[in-house]
Short mmCIF file of C-alpha atoms in Angstrom, two decimals:
data_model
loop_
_atom_site.label_atom_id
_atom_site.label_comp_id
_atom_site.label_asym_id
_atom_site.label_seq_id
_atom_site.Cartn_x
_atom_site.Cartn_y
_atom_site.Cartn_z
CA UNK A 80 -11.40 10.62 -32.03
CA UNK A 81 -13.27 7.55 -30.73
CA UNK A 82 -14.46 7.02 -27.19
CA UNK A 83 -11.42 5.01 -26.18
CA UNK A 84 -9.02 7.66 -27.53
CA UNK A 85 -10.90 10.38 -25.64
CA UNK A 86 -10.63 8.38 -22.41
CA UNK A 87 -6.89 7.86 -22.85
CA UNK A 88 -6.43 11.57 -23.62
CA UNK A 89 -8.35 12.53 -20.49
CA UNK A 90 -6.24 10.15 -18.40
CA UNK A 91 -3.03 11.61 -19.82
CA UNK A 92 -4.11 15.16 -18.99
CA UNK A 93 -5.05 14.13 -15.46
CA UNK A 94 -1.74 12.39 -14.84
CA UNK A 95 0.45 14.98 -16.56
CA UNK A 96 1.23 17.08 -13.50
CA UNK A 97 1.74 14.20 -11.04
CA UNK A 98 4.12 11.84 -12.83
CA UNK A 99 7.85 12.36 -12.83
CA UNK A 100 9.67 12.00 -16.14
CA UNK A 101 12.14 9.07 -16.12
CA UNK A 102 15.73 10.16 -16.70
CA UNK A 103 16.08 7.47 -19.39
CA UNK A 104 13.33 9.16 -21.38
CA UNK A 105 14.98 12.59 -21.03
CA UNK A 106 18.31 11.14 -22.14
CA UNK A 107 16.62 9.62 -25.16
CA UNK A 108 15.00 12.99 -25.97
CA UNK A 109 18.37 14.75 -25.85
CA UNK A 110 19.74 12.34 -28.43
CA UNK A 111 16.87 12.70 -30.91
CA UNK A 112 18.01 15.90 -32.73
CA UNK A 113 21.55 14.56 -33.22
CA UNK A 114 20.25 11.20 -34.38
CA UNK A 115 17.92 12.94 -36.81
CA UNK A 116 20.79 14.99 -38.25
CA UNK A 117 22.94 11.89 -38.64
CA UNK A 118 20.17 10.20 -40.61
CA UNK A 119 19.77 13.22 -42.89
CA UNK A 120 23.55 13.32 -43.57
CA UNK A 121 23.54 9.62 -44.36
CA UNK A 122 20.59 9.99 -46.76
CA UNK A 123 22.15 12.97 -48.61
CA UNK A 124 25.58 11.32 -48.86
CA UNK A 125 27.21 14.49 -47.51
CA UNK A 126 29.97 14.34 -44.90
CA UNK A 127 29.24 17.90 -43.65
CA UNK A 128 26.72 18.66 -40.94
CA UNK A 129 23.84 21.00 -41.71
CA UNK A 130 24.82 24.24 -39.92
CA UNK A 131 21.35 25.72 -40.04
CA UNK A 132 19.85 22.55 -38.57
CA UNK A 133 22.54 22.47 -35.85
CA UNK A 134 21.49 25.91 -34.65
CA UNK A 135 17.95 24.73 -34.02
CA UNK A 136 18.95 21.72 -31.90
CA UNK A 137 18.87 23.46 -28.44
CA UNK A 138 15.36 24.76 -29.16
CA UNK A 139 14.23 21.32 -30.30
CA UNK A 140 15.66 19.73 -27.19
CA UNK A 141 13.64 22.13 -25.01
CA UNK A 142 10.42 21.37 -26.91
CA UNK A 143 11.04 17.63 -26.81
CA UNK A 144 11.70 17.72 -23.08
CA UNK A 145 8.27 19.33 -22.61
CA UNK A 146 6.73 16.61 -24.74
CA UNK A 147 8.56 14.01 -22.66
CA UNK A 148 6.50 14.98 -19.61
CA UNK A 149 3.35 14.18 -21.51
CA UNK A 150 4.88 10.95 -22.76
CA UNK A 151 5.67 9.88 -19.22
CA UNK A 152 2.10 10.49 -18.14
CA UNK A 153 0.83 8.78 -21.23
CA UNK A 154 3.08 5.79 -20.55
CA UNK A 155 1.37 5.16 -17.22
CA UNK A 156 -2.12 5.32 -18.72
CA UNK A 157 -1.59 3.65 -22.06
CA UNK A 158 -0.21 0.41 -20.64
CA UNK A 159 -3.27 -1.53 -21.70
CA UNK A 160 -2.55 -0.55 -25.30
CA UNK A 161 0.57 -2.69 -25.48
CA UNK A 162 -1.58 -5.71 -24.76
CA UNK A 163 -3.97 -5.37 -27.67
CA UNK A 164 -1.67 -3.59 -30.12
CA UNK A 165 1.35 -5.83 -30.91
CA UNK A 166 2.87 -3.31 -33.33
CA UNK A 167 2.70 -0.56 -30.74
CA UNK A 168 4.23 -2.85 -28.12
CA UNK A 169 7.09 -3.68 -30.48
CA UNK A 170 7.73 0.00 -31.16
CA UNK A 171 7.90 0.91 -27.46
CA UNK A 172 10.65 -1.67 -26.92
CA UNK A 173 12.98 0.58 -28.92
CA UNK A 174 12.70 3.34 -26.31
CA UNK A 175 15.30 3.12 -23.51
CA UNK A 176 13.77 2.40 -20.12
CA UNK A 177 10.47 1.06 -21.49
CA UNK A 178 11.43 -2.50 -22.41
CA UNK A 179 10.82 -4.06 -19.00
CA UNK A 180 7.36 -2.50 -18.33
CA UNK A 181 6.11 -3.59 -21.76
CA UNK A 182 7.35 -7.13 -21.24
CA UNK A 183 5.76 -7.61 -17.84
CA UNK A 184 2.45 -6.23 -19.06
CA UNK A 185 2.34 -8.71 -21.92
CA UNK A 186 3.36 -11.58 -19.64
CA UNK A 187 0.62 -10.69 -17.15
CA UNK A 188 -2.04 -11.06 -19.81
CA UNK A 189 -0.71 -14.51 -20.73
CA UNK A 190 -0.65 -15.65 -17.12
CA UNK A 191 -4.34 -15.05 -16.48
CA UNK A 192 -5.58 -16.71 -19.65
CA UNK A 193 -7.19 -13.68 -21.29
CA UNK A 194 -4.63 -12.97 -24.00
CA UNK A 195 -6.83 -14.74 -26.55
CA UNK A 196 -9.68 -12.30 -25.91
CA UNK A 197 -7.33 -9.33 -26.14
CA UNK A 198 -5.90 -10.57 -29.42
CA UNK A 199 -9.44 -10.52 -30.78
CA UNK A 200 -9.87 -6.92 -29.64
CA UNK A 201 -12.08 -7.68 -26.65
CA UNK A 202 -11.16 -5.30 -23.84
CA UNK A 203 -14.53 -4.30 -22.36
CA UNK A 204 -13.06 -2.40 -19.40
CA UNK A 205 -9.99 -0.26 -19.96
CA UNK A 206 -7.10 0.11 -17.48
CA UNK A 207 -6.59 3.06 -15.17
CA UNK A 208 -3.50 4.22 -13.28
CA UNK A 209 -2.90 6.51 -10.32
CA UNK A 210 0.31 8.08 -9.05
CA UNK A 211 0.24 8.15 -5.25
CA UNK A 212 3.16 8.97 -2.97
CA UNK A 213 5.85 7.85 -5.38
CA UNK A 214 4.09 4.68 -6.51
CA UNK A 215 2.10 4.03 -9.67
CA UNK A 216 -1.01 1.87 -9.10
CA UNK A 217 -2.55 0.27 -12.18
CA UNK A 218 -5.73 -1.80 -12.45
CA UNK A 219 -5.83 -3.74 -15.72
CA UNK A 220 -7.02 -6.98 -17.34
CA UNK A 221 -10.52 -6.34 -15.97
CA UNK A 222 -13.11 -8.92 -17.03
CA UNK A 223 -16.64 -9.42 -15.71
CA UNK A 224 -18.26 -12.69 -16.86
CA UNK A 225 -21.39 -14.10 -15.24
CA UNK A 226 -20.76 -13.62 -11.52
CA UNK A 227 -16.96 -13.64 -11.78
CA UNK A 228 -14.73 -10.55 -11.71
CA UNK A 229 -11.03 -10.77 -12.60
CA UNK A 230 -8.47 -8.00 -12.61
CA UNK A 231 -4.77 -7.29 -12.12
CA UNK A 232 -3.24 -4.81 -9.69
CA UNK A 233 0.26 -3.61 -10.58
CA UNK A 234 2.19 -1.46 -8.12
CA UNK A 235 5.33 0.19 -9.46
CA UNK A 236 7.71 2.01 -7.15
CA UNK A 237 10.91 1.88 -5.10
CA UNK A 238 12.33 -1.53 -4.29
CA UNK A 239 10.74 -3.05 -1.21
CA UNK A 240 7.84 -0.58 -1.22
CA UNK A 241 5.41 -2.30 -3.62
CA UNK A 242 4.47 -5.56 -1.92
CA UNK A 243 2.10 -4.57 0.89
CA UNK A 244 -0.98 -3.57 -1.06
CA UNK A 245 -4.18 -5.47 -1.76
CA UNK A 246 -7.36 -4.79 -3.73
CA UNK A 247 -11.02 -5.76 -3.61
CA UNK A 248 -14.18 -4.71 -5.53
CA UNK A 249 -15.83 -2.10 -3.31
CA UNK A 250 -19.13 -2.28 -5.23
CA UNK A 251 -19.66 -5.83 -3.96
CA UNK A 252 -19.08 -5.95 -0.19
CA UNK A 253 -19.91 -9.66 0.07
CA UNK A 254 -17.67 -10.78 -2.80
CA UNK A 255 -15.42 -13.74 -2.04
CA UNK A 256 -12.02 -14.21 -3.55
CA UNK A 257 -8.35 -13.52 -3.28
CA UNK A 258 -5.24 -12.74 -5.28
CA UNK A 259 -2.03 -14.43 -6.34
CA UNK A 260 1.01 -12.17 -6.07
CA UNK A 261 3.96 -12.78 -8.34
CA UNK A 262 7.56 -12.16 -7.38
CA UNK A 263 8.40 -8.45 -7.85
CA UNK A 264 9.96 -7.74 -11.22
CA UNK A 265 12.96 -5.45 -11.53
CA UNK A 266 12.49 -2.36 -13.70
CA UNK A 267 15.71 -0.55 -12.80
CA UNK A 268 18.34 -0.56 -10.06
CA UNK A 269 15.95 1.33 -7.80
CA UNK A 270 12.47 0.39 -9.04
CA UNK A 271 10.32 -2.74 -9.22
CA UNK A 272 6.76 -3.71 -10.08
CA UNK A 273 4.57 -6.03 -8.01
CA UNK A 274 1.78 -7.78 -9.95
CA UNK A 275 -1.18 -9.47 -8.26
CA UNK A 276 -3.92 -11.30 -10.13
CA UNK A 277 -7.35 -11.27 -8.48
CA UNK A 278 -10.45 -13.43 -8.92
CA UNK A 279 -13.70 -12.69 -7.11
CA UNK A 280 -17.05 -14.44 -7.04
CA UNK A 281 -19.85 -11.88 -6.87
CA UNK A 282 -23.12 -12.52 -5.00
CA UNK A 283 -25.83 -12.82 -7.66
CA UNK A 284 -28.21 -10.43 -5.91
CA UNK A 285 -25.57 -7.72 -5.45
CA UNK A 286 -24.49 -8.09 -9.08
CA UNK A 287 -28.07 -7.73 -10.34
CA UNK A 288 -28.67 -4.68 -8.14
CA UNK A 289 -25.42 -3.15 -9.38
CA UNK A 290 -26.16 -3.66 -13.09
CA UNK A 291 -29.79 -2.50 -12.94
CA UNK A 292 -28.54 0.96 -11.93
CA UNK A 293 -26.60 1.19 -15.23
CA UNK A 294 -23.36 2.23 -13.47
CA UNK A 295 -20.65 4.17 -15.27
CA UNK A 296 -17.76 3.06 -13.10
CA UNK A 297 -16.32 0.15 -11.11
CA UNK A 298 -14.86 0.98 -7.72
CA UNK A 299 -11.85 -0.76 -6.19
CA UNK A 300 -10.52 -0.39 -2.66
CA UNK A 301 -6.71 -0.43 -2.52
CA UNK A 302 -5.39 -1.21 0.93
CA UNK A 303 -1.96 -0.93 2.48
CA UNK A 304 -0.68 -1.48 6.01
CA UNK A 305 -1.43 2.04 7.18
CA UNK A 306 -3.83 3.41 4.60
CA UNK A 307 -6.45 2.64 1.98
CA UNK A 308 -7.83 4.58 -0.96
CA UNK A 309 -10.27 4.22 -3.82
CA UNK A 310 -9.60 3.79 -7.52
CA UNK A 311 -12.41 3.97 -10.09
CA UNK A 312 -12.50 2.48 -13.57
CA UNK A 313 -14.89 3.63 -16.35
CA UNK A 314 -17.56 0.96 -16.90
CA UNK A 315 -20.08 0.42 -19.68
CA UNK A 316 -22.03 -2.82 -19.37
CA UNK A 317 -23.13 -2.65 -23.01
CA UNK A 318 -19.52 -3.49 -23.93
CA UNK A 319 -19.73 -6.84 -22.13
CA UNK A 320 -20.23 -9.88 -24.36
CA UNK A 321 -22.60 -12.56 -23.08
CA UNK A 322 -21.74 -16.24 -23.22
CA UNK A 323 -23.60 -18.76 -25.35
CA UNK A 324 -24.96 -21.70 -23.31
CA UNK A 325 -25.95 -25.11 -24.67
CA UNK A 326 -27.83 -27.82 -22.75
CA UNK A 327 -26.31 -31.32 -22.87
CA UNK A 328 -27.76 -33.58 -20.12
CA UNK A 329 -25.37 -36.49 -20.77
CA UNK A 330 -24.98 -39.15 -18.06
CA UNK A 331 -21.31 -39.79 -17.20
CA UNK A 332 -21.92 -43.14 -15.51
CA UNK A 333 -19.57 -42.35 -12.62
CA UNK A 334 -21.78 -44.28 -10.20
CA UNK A 335 -20.38 -47.41 -11.84
CA UNK A 336 -16.84 -46.31 -11.00
CA UNK A 337 -17.31 -45.82 -7.24
CA UNK A 338 -20.26 -46.32 -4.84
CA UNK A 339 -19.66 -42.89 -3.25
CA UNK A 340 -20.85 -41.28 -6.51
CA UNK A 341 -24.63 -41.59 -6.80
CA UNK A 342 -25.10 -39.58 -10.00
CA UNK A 343 -23.01 -37.49 -12.40
CA UNK A 344 -23.91 -35.85 -15.71
CA UNK A 345 -22.82 -33.04 -18.02
CA UNK A 346 -25.61 -30.49 -17.58
CA UNK A 347 -24.52 -27.81 -20.04
CA UNK A 348 -21.61 -25.86 -21.44
CA UNK A 349 -21.20 -22.18 -22.27
CA UNK A 350 -18.74 -20.41 -24.51
CA UNK A 351 -17.67 -17.10 -22.98
CA UNK A 352 -15.13 -14.62 -24.37
CA UNK A 353 -12.33 -15.82 -22.06
CA UNK A 354 -13.26 -19.45 -21.31
CA UNK A 355 -15.31 -22.52 -22.17
CA UNK A 356 -17.32 -23.47 -19.09
CA UNK A 357 -18.64 -27.04 -18.65
CA UNK A 358 -21.22 -27.53 -15.89
CA UNK A 359 -21.62 -30.95 -14.24
CA UNK A 360 -24.49 -32.13 -12.04
CA UNK A 361 -23.17 -34.45 -9.33
CA UNK A 362 -24.74 -36.21 -6.35
CA UNK A 363 -22.44 -37.80 -3.77
CA UNK A 364 -22.97 -39.77 -0.61
CA UNK A 365 -23.05 -37.60 2.55
CA UNK A 366 -19.66 -36.32 3.78
CA UNK A 367 -17.98 -36.80 0.38
CA UNK A 368 -16.25 -34.37 -1.95
CA UNK A 369 -15.08 -34.89 -5.51
CA UNK A 370 -12.11 -33.20 -7.18
CA UNK A 371 -11.21 -33.19 -10.87
CA UNK A 372 -7.81 -31.53 -10.61
CA UNK A 373 -5.38 -33.21 -8.28
CA UNK A 374 -2.19 -35.05 -9.12
CA UNK A 375 -0.47 -34.28 -12.42
CA UNK A 376 -1.90 -31.78 -14.91
CA UNK A 377 -1.80 -34.47 -17.58
CA UNK A 378 -4.52 -36.29 -15.60
CA UNK A 379 -6.85 -33.26 -15.49
CA UNK A 380 -9.94 -32.93 -17.72
CA UNK A 381 -9.52 -31.32 -21.13
CA UNK A 382 -11.47 -30.59 -24.31
CA UNK A 383 -10.67 -31.28 -27.95
CA UNK A 384 -12.34 -30.14 -31.16
CA UNK A 385 -12.81 -32.08 -34.37
CA UNK A 386 -9.39 -30.92 -35.58
CA UNK A 387 -7.66 -32.34 -32.49
CA UNK A 388 -6.90 -28.97 -30.89
CA UNK A 389 -6.66 -29.25 -27.10
CA UNK A 390 -8.26 -26.87 -24.58
CA UNK A 391 -6.79 -27.20 -21.09
CA UNK A 392 -8.34 -26.77 -17.68
CA UNK A 393 -7.80 -23.21 -16.51
CA UNK A 394 -5.62 -22.96 -13.41
CA UNK A 395 -6.64 -19.31 -13.03
CA UNK A 396 -10.17 -19.92 -11.75
CA UNK A 397 -10.18 -19.12 -8.03
CA UNK A 398 -12.54 -18.72 -6.13
CA UNK A 399 -14.52 -21.17 -8.22
CA UNK A 400 -11.82 -23.80 -7.78
CA UNK A 401 -12.54 -25.17 -11.25
CA UNK A 402 -12.93 -28.91 -10.79
CA UNK A 403 -14.07 -28.84 -7.15
CA UNK A 404 -17.49 -29.96 -5.93
CA UNK A 405 -19.91 -27.37 -4.53
CA UNK A 406 -22.02 -29.38 -2.08
CA UNK A 407 -24.57 -26.57 -1.67
CA UNK A 408 -25.59 -26.67 -5.34
CA UNK A 409 -24.43 -30.14 -6.35
CA UNK A 410 -22.41 -28.78 -9.25
CA UNK A 411 -18.88 -28.80 -10.57
CA UNK A 412 -17.78 -26.12 -13.05
CA UNK A 413 -14.83 -26.82 -15.31
CA UNK A 414 -13.25 -23.82 -17.08
CA UNK A 415 -11.16 -24.47 -20.19
CA UNK A 416 -8.95 -22.14 -22.24
CA UNK A 417 -8.59 -20.68 -24.78
CA UNK A 418 -12.18 -19.89 -25.68
CA UNK A 419 -13.61 -20.46 -29.16
CA UNK A 420 -16.01 -17.53 -28.72
CA UNK A 421 -14.36 -15.48 -31.45
CA UNK A 422 -13.42 -18.36 -33.75
CA UNK A 423 -16.81 -19.91 -34.55
CA UNK A 424 -14.85 -22.76 -36.17
CA UNK A 425 -15.22 -25.95 -34.09
CA UNK A 426 -18.32 -27.90 -35.01
CA UNK A 427 -18.03 -30.14 -31.96
CA UNK A 428 -16.14 -30.24 -28.67
CA UNK A 429 -15.40 -33.42 -26.73
CA UNK A 430 -14.92 -33.57 -22.96
CA UNK A 431 -12.21 -35.98 -21.77
CA UNK A 432 -12.22 -37.15 -18.13
CA UNK A 433 -9.20 -39.26 -17.13
CA UNK A 434 -9.51 -39.37 -13.35
CA UNK A 435 -11.34 -37.99 -10.33
CA UNK A 436 -10.33 -37.90 -6.66
CA UNK A 437 -12.72 -38.61 -3.78
CA UNK A 438 -12.33 -37.31 -0.23
CA UNK A 439 -14.37 -38.00 2.91
CA UNK A 440 -14.89 -35.11 5.30
CA UNK A 441 -15.54 -37.51 8.21
CA UNK A 442 -13.81 -40.77 9.06
CA UNK A 443 -16.04 -43.84 8.86
CA UNK A 444 -13.60 -46.70 9.61
CA UNK A 445 -11.00 -47.53 12.28
CA UNK A 446 -7.86 -49.68 12.35
CA UNK A 447 -5.54 -51.02 15.04
CA UNK A 448 -1.78 -50.93 14.54
CA UNK A 449 1.06 -52.32 16.63
CA UNK A 450 4.56 -50.97 17.12
CA UNK A 451 6.00 -54.34 18.20
CA UNK A 452 4.48 -57.09 16.01
CA UNK A 453 5.52 -57.35 12.34
CA UNK A 454 4.53 -57.90 9.65
CA UNK A 455 0.93 -56.77 10.15
CA UNK A 456 -1.78 -56.21 7.54
CA UNK A 457 -4.20 -53.28 7.42
CA UNK A 458 -7.41 -53.63 5.40
CA UNK A 459 -9.59 -50.57 4.94
CA UNK A 460 -11.82 -49.19 2.18
CA UNK A 461 -11.01 -52.17 0.00
CA UNK A 462 -7.28 -51.43 0.23
CA UNK A 463 -4.60 -53.64 1.75
CA UNK A 464 -1.31 -52.42 3.23
CA UNK A 465 1.41 -54.34 5.10
CA UNK A 466 3.45 -52.70 7.86
CA UNK A 467 6.86 -54.42 7.90
CA UNK A 468 8.78 -52.50 10.61
CA UNK A 469 8.77 -49.32 12.70
CA UNK A 470 11.25 -46.92 14.26
CA UNK A 471 10.83 -44.22 16.89
CA UNK A 472 12.02 -40.76 15.84
CA UNK A 473 11.33 -37.21 17.13
CA UNK A 474 8.23 -38.12 19.13
CA UNK A 475 6.67 -40.15 16.34
CA UNK A 476 6.58 -43.60 14.76
CA UNK A 477 7.68 -44.19 11.18
CA UNK A 478 6.38 -47.45 9.72
CA UNK A 479 7.72 -49.08 6.58
CA UNK A 480 4.74 -49.86 4.33
CA UNK A 481 4.37 -52.41 1.56
CA UNK A 482 1.72 -51.54 -1.03
CA UNK A 483 0.07 -53.92 -3.54
CA UNK A 484 2.00 -54.18 -6.80
CA UNK A 485 -0.84 -52.70 -8.88
CA UNK A 486 -0.80 -49.45 -6.84
CA UNK A 487 2.96 -48.78 -6.79
CA UNK A 488 2.76 -46.18 -9.57
CA UNK A 489 0.27 -44.11 -7.55
CA UNK A 490 2.20 -42.31 -4.80
CA UNK A 491 -1.06 -41.32 -3.08
CA UNK A 492 -2.49 -43.97 -0.77
CA UNK A 493 -5.99 -42.53 -1.02
CA UNK A 494 -6.51 -42.67 2.77
CA UNK A 495 -5.34 -40.78 5.82
CA UNK A 496 -5.11 -41.85 9.49
CA UNK A 497 -6.40 -39.54 12.22
CA UNK A 498 -6.81 -39.49 15.97
CA UNK A 499 -10.28 -39.45 17.54
CA UNK A 500 -10.83 -36.00 19.13
CA UNK A 501 -10.81 -37.39 22.69
CA UNK A 502 -7.49 -39.15 22.12
CA UNK A 503 -5.98 -36.01 20.62
CA UNK A 504 -7.02 -34.10 23.76
CA UNK A 505 -5.29 -36.66 25.99
CA UNK A 506 -2.14 -36.40 23.90
CA UNK A 507 -2.09 -32.62 24.32
CA UNK A 508 -2.09 -33.12 28.09
CA UNK A 509 0.92 -35.50 27.98
CA UNK A 510 3.73 -33.22 29.19
CA UNK A 511 6.51 -35.76 28.63
CA UNK A 512 5.53 -36.22 24.99
CA UNK A 513 5.03 -32.46 24.49
CA UNK A 514 8.62 -31.92 25.61
CA UNK A 515 9.75 -34.67 23.24
CA UNK A 516 8.26 -32.91 20.18
CA UNK A 517 9.05 -29.36 21.28
CA UNK A 518 10.55 -27.34 18.44
CA UNK A 519 9.94 -30.13 15.90
CA UNK A 520 6.91 -28.87 13.97
CA UNK A 521 8.18 -30.51 10.79
CA UNK A 522 7.14 -33.94 12.08
CA UNK A 523 3.47 -33.02 11.57
CA UNK A 524 3.92 -32.47 7.80
CA UNK A 525 3.15 -36.11 6.96
CA UNK A 526 1.27 -37.10 10.12
CA UNK A 527 -1.19 -39.88 9.28
CA UNK A 528 -0.14 -40.12 5.64
CA UNK A 529 1.40 -42.93 3.60
CA UNK A 530 4.08 -41.24 1.47
CA UNK A 531 7.00 -42.28 -0.75
CA UNK A 532 10.23 -43.04 1.10
CA UNK A 533 13.34 -40.93 0.40
CA UNK A 534 17.07 -41.30 0.89
CA UNK A 535 18.60 -38.44 2.87
CA UNK A 536 21.88 -37.85 1.03
CA UNK A 537 21.15 -37.23 -1.73
CA UNK A 538 17.44 -36.54 -1.08
CA UNK A 539 15.83 -38.86 -3.60
CA UNK A 540 12.65 -40.93 -3.82
CA UNK A 541 13.11 -44.69 -3.45
CA UNK A 542 10.90 -46.34 -6.09
CA UNK A 543 8.28 -48.71 -4.71
CA UNK A 544 9.00 -47.94 -1.03
CA UNK A 545 6.57 -46.10 1.26
CA UNK A 546 6.23 -45.10 4.90
CA UNK A 547 3.51 -44.10 7.36
CA UNK A 548 4.18 -41.41 9.97
CA UNK A 549 2.20 -41.44 13.23
CA UNK A 550 2.97 -38.58 15.61
CA UNK A 551 2.05 -39.85 19.07
CA UNK A 552 3.34 -40.66 22.58
CA UNK A 553 5.20 -43.96 22.82
CA UNK A 554 3.03 -47.06 23.34
CA UNK A 555 2.60 -50.58 21.92
CA UNK A 556 -0.72 -50.24 20.08
CA UNK A 557 -2.95 -47.51 18.67
CA UNK A 558 -6.52 -47.30 17.36
CA UNK A 559 -6.81 -44.76 14.54
CA UNK A 560 -9.68 -43.35 12.52
CA UNK A 561 -9.37 -43.73 8.76
CA UNK A 562 -11.00 -41.69 6.01
CA UNK A 563 -10.59 -41.57 2.25
CA UNK A 564 -8.44 -38.67 1.16
CA UNK A 565 -7.72 -37.76 -2.48
CA UNK A 566 -8.54 -41.32 -3.46
CA UNK A 567 -7.76 -41.63 -7.17
CA UNK A 568 -10.51 -43.12 -9.37
CA UNK A 569 -9.57 -43.91 -13.02
CA UNK A 570 -12.27 -42.95 -15.56
CA UNK A 571 -11.22 -42.73 -19.23
CA UNK A 572 -14.53 -41.12 -20.30
CA UNK A 573 -15.06 -39.13 -23.51
CA UNK A 574 -18.32 -37.19 -23.95
CA UNK A 575 -19.23 -35.19 -27.10
CA UNK A 576 -20.67 -31.74 -26.35
CA UNK A 577 -23.33 -30.93 -28.93
#
């Protein structure tokens, strides 16, 4: 028996007394002796039942029911096995009552982008389950790479009683991160499972101090509304596979695309078991941010190998926000999946950058607009817009906007209009206007933004038509601050990673 089998056996023994046996499993057990007899009759060609075998059926049922208790406990603990053993997963689908749990476990692995690693047998940290007050808590899909920890919390229990639990890594008190909860999945008429995928960034110092102690477990704090408890997972850092990093230092030339970008280069890339990580060095003008993953996914960065296989930007990368600029370090990290760590086949990867989006954190220009004189032209940040008319509605102005023909396909204007703080304060003190907008919070959704115009019935975008919403007390003219916001910059850059 290997180490993994011993751990599973120990978990089964621990859970044996605390886990109720599903009725579907008991019903299945009761049918086994009869089914076995029917198969033997069919094989022998006889139409008569075996009398001697029939007499042993009650005793077999009793034995099998005892075994069923162990199976139920084992089911809770073995759930990770269905992820890296396809044949075993297929077999369990033949057992009544087990189809749904197996399916959601497999789907969870696919959702967090680690199925490729599991298919190659890489499961460095095995799952653990706990039965507590009628609910089964499972921590699975646990991966520690560099300073990033990912895991899944599954809570199975009565309908409506699984959704108010959270988890965090108790070994790292200053870790930053969060989880994405999926819609509860139905298991039976009375039971459901709530799955939440977590990503945490671990402080480098705390991680180093943790690993130097050669720990044998990871500790997770599970919290509910009225209680919290601890779950521990066996941990062996020698099972972790290190990434392979390669230095590139290739200038991207983005400073030629926009003056707000002073420097940009591919610093390095690393091939980890669950991702391909590309590190960019970027220097921007003060008060600017750069984003590589706005708009449509088809405009996001991607990798290809020499065979043309595509590796997409990983959506499951919070808190790193793969594609967002970290102003404190001047870096952008792009995570791509699946990894080629286990393949060793691609001889070269190529990074493709189609677009970036620039955002100012502080406004640096102002414009004046009128509510009575039309048409009027606004020029800001090298962009030109024409306001053709305006109407007053729900305590705000809605201006019809004409955009240049070359920018009609881009629904984002790349700028946003804002009130100076002192003007906003005066507006808050305007009681007449406050009464006008009372109970109409929806009007702030597009405040200061140029957005596509829609028909109301049916609700449908009108091609080539845009509008600007300005939520403000009624007057003839306004002076607004303007800043760049998600301003789209075309790139079309292709950089070999060697």
